[in-house]
CSV table of C-alpha atoms in Angstrom, one decimal:
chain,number,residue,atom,x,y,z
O,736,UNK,CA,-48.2,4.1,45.2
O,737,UNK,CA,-50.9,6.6,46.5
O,738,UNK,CA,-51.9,5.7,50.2
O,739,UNK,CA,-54.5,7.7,49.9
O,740,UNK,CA,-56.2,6.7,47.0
O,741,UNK,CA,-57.7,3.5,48.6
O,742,UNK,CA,-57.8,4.4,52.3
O,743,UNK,CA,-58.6,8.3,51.9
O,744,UNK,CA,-57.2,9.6,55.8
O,745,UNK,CA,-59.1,13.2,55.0
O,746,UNK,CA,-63.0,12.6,55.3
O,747,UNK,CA,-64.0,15.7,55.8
O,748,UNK,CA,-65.4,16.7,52.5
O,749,UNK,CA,-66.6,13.3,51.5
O,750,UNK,CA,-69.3,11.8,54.0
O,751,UNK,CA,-72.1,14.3,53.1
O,752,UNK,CA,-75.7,13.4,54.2
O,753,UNK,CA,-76.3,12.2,50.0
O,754,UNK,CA,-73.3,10.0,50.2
O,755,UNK,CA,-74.2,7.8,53.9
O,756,UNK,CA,-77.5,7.4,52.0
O,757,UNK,CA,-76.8,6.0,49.0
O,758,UNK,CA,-74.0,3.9,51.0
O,759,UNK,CA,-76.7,2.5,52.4
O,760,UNK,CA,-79.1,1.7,49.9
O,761,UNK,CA,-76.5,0.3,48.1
O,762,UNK,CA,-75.4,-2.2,51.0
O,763,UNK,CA,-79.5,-2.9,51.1
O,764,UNK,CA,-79.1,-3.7,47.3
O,765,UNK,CA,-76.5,-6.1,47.8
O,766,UNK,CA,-77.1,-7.3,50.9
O,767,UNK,CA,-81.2,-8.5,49.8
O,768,UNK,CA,-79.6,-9.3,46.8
O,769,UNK,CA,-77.1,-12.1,47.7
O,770,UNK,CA,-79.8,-13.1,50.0
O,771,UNK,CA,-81.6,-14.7,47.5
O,772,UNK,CA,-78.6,-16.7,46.3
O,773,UNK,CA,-78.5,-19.4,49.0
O,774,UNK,CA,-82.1,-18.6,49.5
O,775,UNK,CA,-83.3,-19.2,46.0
O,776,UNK,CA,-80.9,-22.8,45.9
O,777,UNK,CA,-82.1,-24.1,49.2
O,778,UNK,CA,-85.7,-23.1,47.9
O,779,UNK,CA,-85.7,-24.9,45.0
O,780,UNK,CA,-83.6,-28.4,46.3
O,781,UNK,CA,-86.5,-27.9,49.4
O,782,UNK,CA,-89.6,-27.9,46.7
O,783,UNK,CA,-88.1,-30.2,44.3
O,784,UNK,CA,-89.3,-28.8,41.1
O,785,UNK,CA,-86.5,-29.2,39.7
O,786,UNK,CA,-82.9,-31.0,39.3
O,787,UNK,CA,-79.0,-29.8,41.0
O,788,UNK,CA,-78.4,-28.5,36.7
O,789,UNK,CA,-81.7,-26.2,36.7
O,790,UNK,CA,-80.9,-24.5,40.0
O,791,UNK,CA,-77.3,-23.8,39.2
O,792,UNK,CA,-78.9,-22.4,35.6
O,793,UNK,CA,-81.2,-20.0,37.5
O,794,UNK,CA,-79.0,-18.6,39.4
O,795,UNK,CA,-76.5,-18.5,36.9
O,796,UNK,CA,-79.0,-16.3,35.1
O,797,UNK,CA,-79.0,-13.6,37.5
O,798,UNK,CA,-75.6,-12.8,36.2
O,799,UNK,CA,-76.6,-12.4,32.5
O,800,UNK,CA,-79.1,-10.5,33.0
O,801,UNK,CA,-77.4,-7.9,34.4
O,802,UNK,CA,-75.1,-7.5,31.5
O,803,UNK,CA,-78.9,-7.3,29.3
O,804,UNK,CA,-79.2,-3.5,30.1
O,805,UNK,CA,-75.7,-2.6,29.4
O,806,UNK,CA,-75.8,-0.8,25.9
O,807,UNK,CA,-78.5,1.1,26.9
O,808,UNK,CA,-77.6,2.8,30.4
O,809,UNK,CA,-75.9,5.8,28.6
O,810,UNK,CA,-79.3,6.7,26.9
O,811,UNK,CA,-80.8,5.8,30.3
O,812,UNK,CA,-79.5,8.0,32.6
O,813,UNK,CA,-78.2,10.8,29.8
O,814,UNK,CA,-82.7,11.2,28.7
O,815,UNK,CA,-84.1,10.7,32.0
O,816,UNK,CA,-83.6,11.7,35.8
O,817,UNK,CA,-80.8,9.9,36.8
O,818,UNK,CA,-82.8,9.5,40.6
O,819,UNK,CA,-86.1,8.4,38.9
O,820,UNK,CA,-84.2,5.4,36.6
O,821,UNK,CA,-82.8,3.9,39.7
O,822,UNK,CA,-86.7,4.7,41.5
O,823,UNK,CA,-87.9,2.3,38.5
O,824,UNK,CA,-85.0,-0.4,39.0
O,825,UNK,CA,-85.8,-0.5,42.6
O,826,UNK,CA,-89.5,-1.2,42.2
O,827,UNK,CA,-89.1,-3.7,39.3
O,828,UNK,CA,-86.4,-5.6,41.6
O,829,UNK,CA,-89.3,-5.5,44.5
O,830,UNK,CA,-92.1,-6.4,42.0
O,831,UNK,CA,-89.8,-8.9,40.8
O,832,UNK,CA,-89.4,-10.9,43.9
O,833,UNK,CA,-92.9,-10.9,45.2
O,834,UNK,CA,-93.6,-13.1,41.6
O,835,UNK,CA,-90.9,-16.2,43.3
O,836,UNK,CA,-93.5,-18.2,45.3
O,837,UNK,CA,-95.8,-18.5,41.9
O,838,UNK,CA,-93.1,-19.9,39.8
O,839,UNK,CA,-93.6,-23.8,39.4
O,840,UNK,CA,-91.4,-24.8,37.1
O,841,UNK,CA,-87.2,-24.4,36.7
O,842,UNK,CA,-87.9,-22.0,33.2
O,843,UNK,CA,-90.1,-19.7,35.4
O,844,UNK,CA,-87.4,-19.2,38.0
O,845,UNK,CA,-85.0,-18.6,35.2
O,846,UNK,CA,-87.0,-16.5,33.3
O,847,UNK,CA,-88.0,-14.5,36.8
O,848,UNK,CA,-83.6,-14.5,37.6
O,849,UNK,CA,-83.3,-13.1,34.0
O,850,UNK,CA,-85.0,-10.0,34.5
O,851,UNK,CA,-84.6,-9.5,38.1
O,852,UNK,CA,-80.8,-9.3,36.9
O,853,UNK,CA,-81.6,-6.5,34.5
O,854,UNK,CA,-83.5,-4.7,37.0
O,855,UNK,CA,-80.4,-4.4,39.1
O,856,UNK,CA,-77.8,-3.8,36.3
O,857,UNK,CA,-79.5,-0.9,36.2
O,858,UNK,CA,-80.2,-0.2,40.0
O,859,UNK,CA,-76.4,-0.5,40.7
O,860,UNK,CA,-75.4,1.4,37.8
O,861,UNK,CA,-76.9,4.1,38.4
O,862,UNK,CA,-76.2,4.4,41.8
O,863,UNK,CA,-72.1,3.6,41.8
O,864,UNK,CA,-71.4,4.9,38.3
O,865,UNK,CA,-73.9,7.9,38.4
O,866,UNK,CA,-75.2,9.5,41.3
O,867,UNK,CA,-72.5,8.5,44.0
O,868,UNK,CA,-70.1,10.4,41.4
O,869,UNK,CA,-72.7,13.3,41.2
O,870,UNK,CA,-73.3,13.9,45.1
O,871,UNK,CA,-69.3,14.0,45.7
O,872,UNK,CA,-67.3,17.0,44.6
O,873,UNK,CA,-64.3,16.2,41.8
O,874,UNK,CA,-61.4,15.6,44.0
O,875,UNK,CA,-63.2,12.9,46.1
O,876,UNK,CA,-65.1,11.3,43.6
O,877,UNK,CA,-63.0,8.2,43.4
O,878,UNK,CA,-62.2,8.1,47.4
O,879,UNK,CA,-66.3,7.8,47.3
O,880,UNK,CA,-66.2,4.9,45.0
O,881,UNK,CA,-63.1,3.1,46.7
O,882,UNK,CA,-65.6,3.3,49.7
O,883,UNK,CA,-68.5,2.3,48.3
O,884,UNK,CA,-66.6,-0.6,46.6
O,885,UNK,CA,-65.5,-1.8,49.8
O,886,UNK,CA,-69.6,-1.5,51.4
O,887,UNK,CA,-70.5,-3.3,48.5
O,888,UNK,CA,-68.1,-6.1,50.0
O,889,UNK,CA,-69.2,-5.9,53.1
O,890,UNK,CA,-72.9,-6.4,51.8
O,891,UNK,CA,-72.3,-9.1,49.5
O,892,UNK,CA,-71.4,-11.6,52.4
O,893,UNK,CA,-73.6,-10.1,54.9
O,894,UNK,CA,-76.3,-11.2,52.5
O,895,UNK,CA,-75.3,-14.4,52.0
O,896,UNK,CA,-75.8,-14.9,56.1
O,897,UNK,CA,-78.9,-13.7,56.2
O,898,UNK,CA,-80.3,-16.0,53.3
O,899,UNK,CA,-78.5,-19.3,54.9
O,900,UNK,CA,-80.0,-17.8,58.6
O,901,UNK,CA,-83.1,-16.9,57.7
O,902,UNK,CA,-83.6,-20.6,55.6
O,903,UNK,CA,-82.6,-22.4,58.5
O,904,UNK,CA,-85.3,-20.7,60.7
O,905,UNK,CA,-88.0,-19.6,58.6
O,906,UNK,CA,-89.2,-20.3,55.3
O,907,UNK,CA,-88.4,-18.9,51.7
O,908,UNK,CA,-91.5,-16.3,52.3
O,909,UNK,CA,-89.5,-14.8,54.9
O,910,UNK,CA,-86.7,-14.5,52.6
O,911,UNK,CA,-88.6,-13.0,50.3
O,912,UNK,CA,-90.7,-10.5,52.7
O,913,UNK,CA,-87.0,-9.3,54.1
O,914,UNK,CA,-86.4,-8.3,50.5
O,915,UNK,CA,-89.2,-6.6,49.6
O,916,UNK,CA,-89.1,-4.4,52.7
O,917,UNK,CA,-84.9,-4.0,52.3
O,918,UNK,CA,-86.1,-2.3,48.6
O,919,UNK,CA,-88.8,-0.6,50.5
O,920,UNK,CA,-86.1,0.9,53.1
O,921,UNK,CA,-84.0,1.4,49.7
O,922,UNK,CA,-86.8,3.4,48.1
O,923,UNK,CA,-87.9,5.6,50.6
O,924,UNK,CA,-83.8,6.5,51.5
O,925,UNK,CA,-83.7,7.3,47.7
O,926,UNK,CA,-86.6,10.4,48.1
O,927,UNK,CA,-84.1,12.2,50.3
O,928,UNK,CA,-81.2,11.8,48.1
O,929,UNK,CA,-80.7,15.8,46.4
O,930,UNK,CA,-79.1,15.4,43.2
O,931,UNK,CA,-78.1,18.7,41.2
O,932,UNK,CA,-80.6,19.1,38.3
O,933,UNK,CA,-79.2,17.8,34.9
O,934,UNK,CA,-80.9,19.3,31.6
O,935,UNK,CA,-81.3,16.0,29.6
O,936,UNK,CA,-78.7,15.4,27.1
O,937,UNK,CA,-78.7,13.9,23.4
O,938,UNK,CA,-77.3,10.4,23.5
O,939,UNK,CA,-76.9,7.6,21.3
O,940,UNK,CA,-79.7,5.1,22.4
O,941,UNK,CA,-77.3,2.2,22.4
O,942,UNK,CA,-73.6,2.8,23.6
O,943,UNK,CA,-70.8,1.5,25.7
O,944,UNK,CA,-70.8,4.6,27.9
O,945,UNK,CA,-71.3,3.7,31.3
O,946,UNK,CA,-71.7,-0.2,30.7
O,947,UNK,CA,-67.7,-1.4,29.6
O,948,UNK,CA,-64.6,0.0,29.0
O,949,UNK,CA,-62.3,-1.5,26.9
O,950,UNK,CA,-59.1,0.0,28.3
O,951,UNK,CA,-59.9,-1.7,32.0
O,952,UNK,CA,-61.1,-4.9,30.7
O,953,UNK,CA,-57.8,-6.6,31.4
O,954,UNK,CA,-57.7,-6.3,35.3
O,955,UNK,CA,-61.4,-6.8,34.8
O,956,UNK,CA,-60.6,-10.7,33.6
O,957,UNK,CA,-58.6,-11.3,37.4
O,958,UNK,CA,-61.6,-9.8,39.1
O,959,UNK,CA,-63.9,-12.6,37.1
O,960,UNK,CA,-61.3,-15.3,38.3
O,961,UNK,CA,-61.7,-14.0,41.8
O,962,UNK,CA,-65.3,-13.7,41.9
O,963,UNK,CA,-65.3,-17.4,40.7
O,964,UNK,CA,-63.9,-18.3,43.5
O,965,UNK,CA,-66.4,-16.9,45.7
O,966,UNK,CA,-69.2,-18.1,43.4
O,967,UNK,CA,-67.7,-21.7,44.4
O,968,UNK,CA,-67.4,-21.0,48.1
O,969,UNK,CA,-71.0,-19.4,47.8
O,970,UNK,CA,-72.9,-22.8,46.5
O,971,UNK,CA,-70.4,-25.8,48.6
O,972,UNK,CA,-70.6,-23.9,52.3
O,973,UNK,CA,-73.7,-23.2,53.8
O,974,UNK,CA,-72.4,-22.4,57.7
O,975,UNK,CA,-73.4,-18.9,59.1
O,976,UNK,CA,-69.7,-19.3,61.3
O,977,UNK,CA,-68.1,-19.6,58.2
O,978,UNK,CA,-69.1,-16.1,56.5
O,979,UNK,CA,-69.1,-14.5,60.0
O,980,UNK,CA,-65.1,-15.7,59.8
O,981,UNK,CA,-64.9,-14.6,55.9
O,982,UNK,CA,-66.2,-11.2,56.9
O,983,UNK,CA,-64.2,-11.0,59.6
O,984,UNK,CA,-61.2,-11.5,56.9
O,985,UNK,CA,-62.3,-8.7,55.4
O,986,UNK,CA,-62.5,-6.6,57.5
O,987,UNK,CA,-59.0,-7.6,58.8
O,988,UNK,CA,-57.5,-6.9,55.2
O,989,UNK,CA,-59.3,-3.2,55.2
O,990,UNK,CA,-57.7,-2.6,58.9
O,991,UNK,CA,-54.1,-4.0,58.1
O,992,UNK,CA,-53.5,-1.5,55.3
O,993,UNK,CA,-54.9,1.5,56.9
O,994,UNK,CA,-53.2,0.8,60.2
O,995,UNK,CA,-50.0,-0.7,59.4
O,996,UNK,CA,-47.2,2.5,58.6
O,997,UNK,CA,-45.5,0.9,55.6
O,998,UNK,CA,-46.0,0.8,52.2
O,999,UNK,CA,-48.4,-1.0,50.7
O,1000,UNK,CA,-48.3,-0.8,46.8
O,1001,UNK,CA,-50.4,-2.5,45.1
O,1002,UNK,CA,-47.6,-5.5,43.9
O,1003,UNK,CA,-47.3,-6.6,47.6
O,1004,UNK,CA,-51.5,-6.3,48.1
O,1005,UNK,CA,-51.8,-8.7,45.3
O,1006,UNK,CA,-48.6,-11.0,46.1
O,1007,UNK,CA,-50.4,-11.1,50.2
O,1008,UNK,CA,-54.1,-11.4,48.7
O,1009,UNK,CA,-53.1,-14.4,46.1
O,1010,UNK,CA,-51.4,-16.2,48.7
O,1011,UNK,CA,-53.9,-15.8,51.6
O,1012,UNK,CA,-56.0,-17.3,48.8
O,1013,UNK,CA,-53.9,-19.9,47.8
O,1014,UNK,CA,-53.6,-20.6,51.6
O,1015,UNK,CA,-57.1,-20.8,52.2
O,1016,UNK,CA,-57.8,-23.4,49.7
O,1017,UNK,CA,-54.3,-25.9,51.0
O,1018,UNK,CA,-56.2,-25.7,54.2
O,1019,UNK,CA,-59.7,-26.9,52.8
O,1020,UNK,CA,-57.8,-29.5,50.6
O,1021,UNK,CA,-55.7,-30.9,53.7
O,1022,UNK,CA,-57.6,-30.2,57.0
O,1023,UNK,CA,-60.6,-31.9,56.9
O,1024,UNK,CA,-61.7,-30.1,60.2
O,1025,UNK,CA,-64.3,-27.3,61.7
O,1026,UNK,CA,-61.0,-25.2,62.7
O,1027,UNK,CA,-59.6,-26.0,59.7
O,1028,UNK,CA,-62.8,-24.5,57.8
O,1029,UNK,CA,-63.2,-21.8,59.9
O,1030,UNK,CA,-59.0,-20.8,59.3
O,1031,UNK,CA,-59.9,-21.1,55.8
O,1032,UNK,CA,-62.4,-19.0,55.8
O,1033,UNK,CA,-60.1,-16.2,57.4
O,1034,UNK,CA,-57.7,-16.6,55.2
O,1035,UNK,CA,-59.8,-16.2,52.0
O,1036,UNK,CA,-61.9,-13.0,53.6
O,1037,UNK,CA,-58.4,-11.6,54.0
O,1038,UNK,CA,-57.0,-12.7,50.5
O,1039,UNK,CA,-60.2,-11.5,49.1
O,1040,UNK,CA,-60.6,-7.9,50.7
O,1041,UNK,CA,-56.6,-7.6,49.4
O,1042,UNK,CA,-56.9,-8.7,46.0
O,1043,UNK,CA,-60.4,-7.3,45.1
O,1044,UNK,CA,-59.8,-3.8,46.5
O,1045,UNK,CA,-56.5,-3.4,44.7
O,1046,UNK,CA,-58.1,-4.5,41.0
O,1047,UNK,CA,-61.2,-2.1,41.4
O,1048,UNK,CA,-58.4,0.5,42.7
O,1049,UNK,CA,-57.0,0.0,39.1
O,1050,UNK,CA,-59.7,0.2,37.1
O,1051,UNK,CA,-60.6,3.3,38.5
O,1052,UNK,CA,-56.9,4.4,37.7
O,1053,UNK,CA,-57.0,3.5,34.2
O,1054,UNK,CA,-60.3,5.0,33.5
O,1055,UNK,CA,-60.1,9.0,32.4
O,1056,UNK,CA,-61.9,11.5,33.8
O,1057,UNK,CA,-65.3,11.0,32.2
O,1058,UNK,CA,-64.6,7.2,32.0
O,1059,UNK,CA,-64.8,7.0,36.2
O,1060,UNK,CA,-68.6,5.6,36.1
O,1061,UNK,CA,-68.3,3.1,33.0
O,1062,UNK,CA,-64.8,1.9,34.9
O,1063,UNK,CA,-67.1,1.4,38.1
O,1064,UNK,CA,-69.9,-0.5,35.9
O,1065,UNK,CA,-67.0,-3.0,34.4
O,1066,UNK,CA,-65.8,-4.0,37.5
O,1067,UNK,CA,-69.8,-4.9,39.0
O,1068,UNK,CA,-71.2,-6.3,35.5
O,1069,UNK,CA,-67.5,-8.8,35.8
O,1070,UNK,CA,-67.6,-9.5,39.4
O,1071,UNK,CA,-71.3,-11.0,38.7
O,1072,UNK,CA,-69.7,-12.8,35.6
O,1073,UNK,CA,-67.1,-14.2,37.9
O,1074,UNK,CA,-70.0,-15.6,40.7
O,1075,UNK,CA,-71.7,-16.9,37.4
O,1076,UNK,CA,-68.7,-19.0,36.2
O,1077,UNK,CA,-68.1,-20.0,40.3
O,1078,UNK,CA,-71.4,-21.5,40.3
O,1079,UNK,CA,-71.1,-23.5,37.0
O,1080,UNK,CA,-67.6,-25.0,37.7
O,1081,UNK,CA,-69.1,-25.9,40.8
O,1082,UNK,CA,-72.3,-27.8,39.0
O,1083,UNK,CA,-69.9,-29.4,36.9
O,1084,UNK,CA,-68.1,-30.8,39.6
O,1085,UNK,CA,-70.7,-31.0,42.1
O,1086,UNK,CA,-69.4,-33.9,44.0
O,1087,UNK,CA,-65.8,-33.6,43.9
O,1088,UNK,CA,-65.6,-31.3,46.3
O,1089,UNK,CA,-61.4,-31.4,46.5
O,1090,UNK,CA,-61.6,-31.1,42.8
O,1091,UNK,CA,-62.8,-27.6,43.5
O,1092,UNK,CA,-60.5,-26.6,46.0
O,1093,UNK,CA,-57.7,-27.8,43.7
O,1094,UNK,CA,-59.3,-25.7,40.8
O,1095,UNK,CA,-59.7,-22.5,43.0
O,1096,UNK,CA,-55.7,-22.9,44.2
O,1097,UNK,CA,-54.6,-23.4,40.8
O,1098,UNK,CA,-56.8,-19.7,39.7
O,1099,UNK,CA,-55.2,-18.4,42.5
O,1100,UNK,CA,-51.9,-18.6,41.4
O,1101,UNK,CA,-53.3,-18.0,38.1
O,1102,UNK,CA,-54.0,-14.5,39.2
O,1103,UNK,CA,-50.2,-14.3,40.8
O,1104,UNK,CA,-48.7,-15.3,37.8
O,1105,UNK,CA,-50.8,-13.0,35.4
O,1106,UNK,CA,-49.9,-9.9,37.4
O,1107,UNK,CA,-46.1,-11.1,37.9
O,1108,UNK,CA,-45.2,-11.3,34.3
O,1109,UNK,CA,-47.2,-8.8,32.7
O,1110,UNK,CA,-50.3,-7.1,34.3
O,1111,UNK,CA,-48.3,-4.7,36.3
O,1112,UNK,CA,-45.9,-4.1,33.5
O,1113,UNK,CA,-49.7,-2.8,31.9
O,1114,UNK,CA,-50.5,-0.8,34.6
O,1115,UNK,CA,-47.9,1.1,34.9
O,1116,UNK,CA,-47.8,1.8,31.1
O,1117,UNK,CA,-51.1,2.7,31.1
O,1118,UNK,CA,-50.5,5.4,33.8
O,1119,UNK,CA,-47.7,6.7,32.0
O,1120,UNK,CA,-50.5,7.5,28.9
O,1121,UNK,CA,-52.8,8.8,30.4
């Protein structure tokens, strides 16, 4: 195991002025875009205009269409600027938003979630699986998507705090004025990115380039299974302290492996993350209790960071050389299947809240067994080939 690869010590070459940018624009991608996710729920259960099914469909919706650009993001980003197509994305996500307060009815919000999706399939793949990769020089280009991964993270959570805050204070205008201006901020970063000029090159309009690859899709499922989790946790908590704990978890999980001198390969990262996991839920199921919750919620930020950090690390492995940026793509377009499949188990089972928690434990261990008996035993094979 490479320590290296997923906590890269030498910096020096790989924090330029393009890179911190497009960090941050991505974390304001995330961040404004997770926002909506409690925002939009409470929104809609607040205004009525529709049933517990309709919401959970909306925001469910989100997630497909990000997949709706895929087969055309080759053609995208190989015929035009690869700057100005994530420019456009940016402004259609923006545009997008400011449409939310007109939409009366359940179809509307779908149809609105639909194409918002699209809008950032394409804004995120062009920025992790295109011009992150072009800004860093070769031998750092997957240190600079280990570290974006991990922002990305970090973003995801801090953006669910801010849509649960914000609706407990303000309104869903607010929520939706704090978007617009975090794509605004997003933009305007953007016009000082300086990407190397790229004659356009002859694609095939539709391909898989830069939207799946096949060889990573099996670590891919685990990250789904994960991100279900979450996607459950994301639509039954709605407690600031809660995420504040979860990121905390995180953040723990990031500082343990860098910090701690010994050897952590990714069969012990996966073995700690699944259990952390596995505790997290035994603790919702049996202590019914504000500590309890907040433990919990520890417990899963730390399994989370783990488990999550080590899969994306794989998928980049797997990936050839040229095969870096569709890798990247694979693991977003699944992680947004996972919170997609979260969110429907959790309609389904709405108010059976330990049914839940008993369903997230048993994935868990789901995810230990799979890579016990044969996902590392792929992984390492699939090394060996490459």
């Amino acid at each position: 195991m490479n320590h290296e690869f997923f906590y890269p010590y030498d910096n020096s070459k790989l924090w330029t002025k393009n890179l911190i940018l497009l960090s941050i624009i991505n974390f304001l991608i995330y961040a404004s875009t997770y926002m909506l996710l409690p925002a939009t729920s409470l929104w809609m259960m607040q205004e009525t205009i529709c049933g517990y099914r309709e919401i959970c469909l909306s925001l469910v919706a989100f997630g497909v269409g990000a997949f709706l650009p895929g087969i055309f993001n080759s053609y995208l980003i190989d015929q035009f600027k690869r700057k100005n197509v994530c420019l456009l994305s940016l402004i259609g996500m923006a545009v997008s938003a400011y449409l939310y307060p007109y939409m009366n009815i359940p179809e509307q919000v779908m149809a609105l979630r639909l194409v918002q999706g699209a809008w950032f399939g394409i804004a995120t793949m062009t920025i992790g699986s295109s011009l992150v990769i072009d800004v860093t020089i070769s031998h750092r280009r997957t240190s600079a998507n280990v570290v974006t991964n991990k922002i990305t993270l970090f973003a995801i959570v801090v953006g669910i705090i801010a849509g649960i805050g914000i609706m407990s204070h303000e309104s869903f205008e607010r929520v939706i004025q704090v978007y617009i201006a975090s794509m605004g901020g997003a933009i305007l970063l953007l016009l000082f990115v300086r990407i190397a000029f790229r004659a356009p090159l002859q694609s095939s309009i539709v391909s898989f380039d830069r939207f799946l690859l096949p060889r990573a899709l099996y670590p891919a499922t685990l990250v789904v299974v994960l991100a279900a989790i979450m996607g459950i946790l994301f639509m039954k908590m709605f407690i600031i302290w809660f995420y504040l704990l979860l990121l905390g978890g995180i953040f723990l999980s990031f500082m343990m492996v860098r910090y701690l001198h010994v050897n952590w390969s990714e069969k012990f990262r996966i073995e700690l993350g699944t259990l952390s996991v596995m505790t997290s839920m035994i603790i919702f199921l049996f202590i019914d209790t504000l500590i309890g919750c907040y433990a919990g919620a520890v417990m899963m930020g730390l399994g989370i960071g783990l488990c999550i950090t080590t899969l994306y690390g794989m998928i980049i492995q797997v990936a050839l050389h040229c095969e870096r940026g569709t890798g990247n793509n694979t693991f977003q377009l699944f992680w947004e299947l996972g919170i997609g499949c979260g969110i429907g188990l959790e309609c389904m089972f709405n108010t059976q809240t330990s049914t839940l928690y008993v369903i997230s434990l048993f994935l868990s261990a789901l995810i230990l067994l799979i890579y016990e008996l044969s996902l590392q035993k792929w992984y390492k094979k699939q090394l060996e080939n490459k």
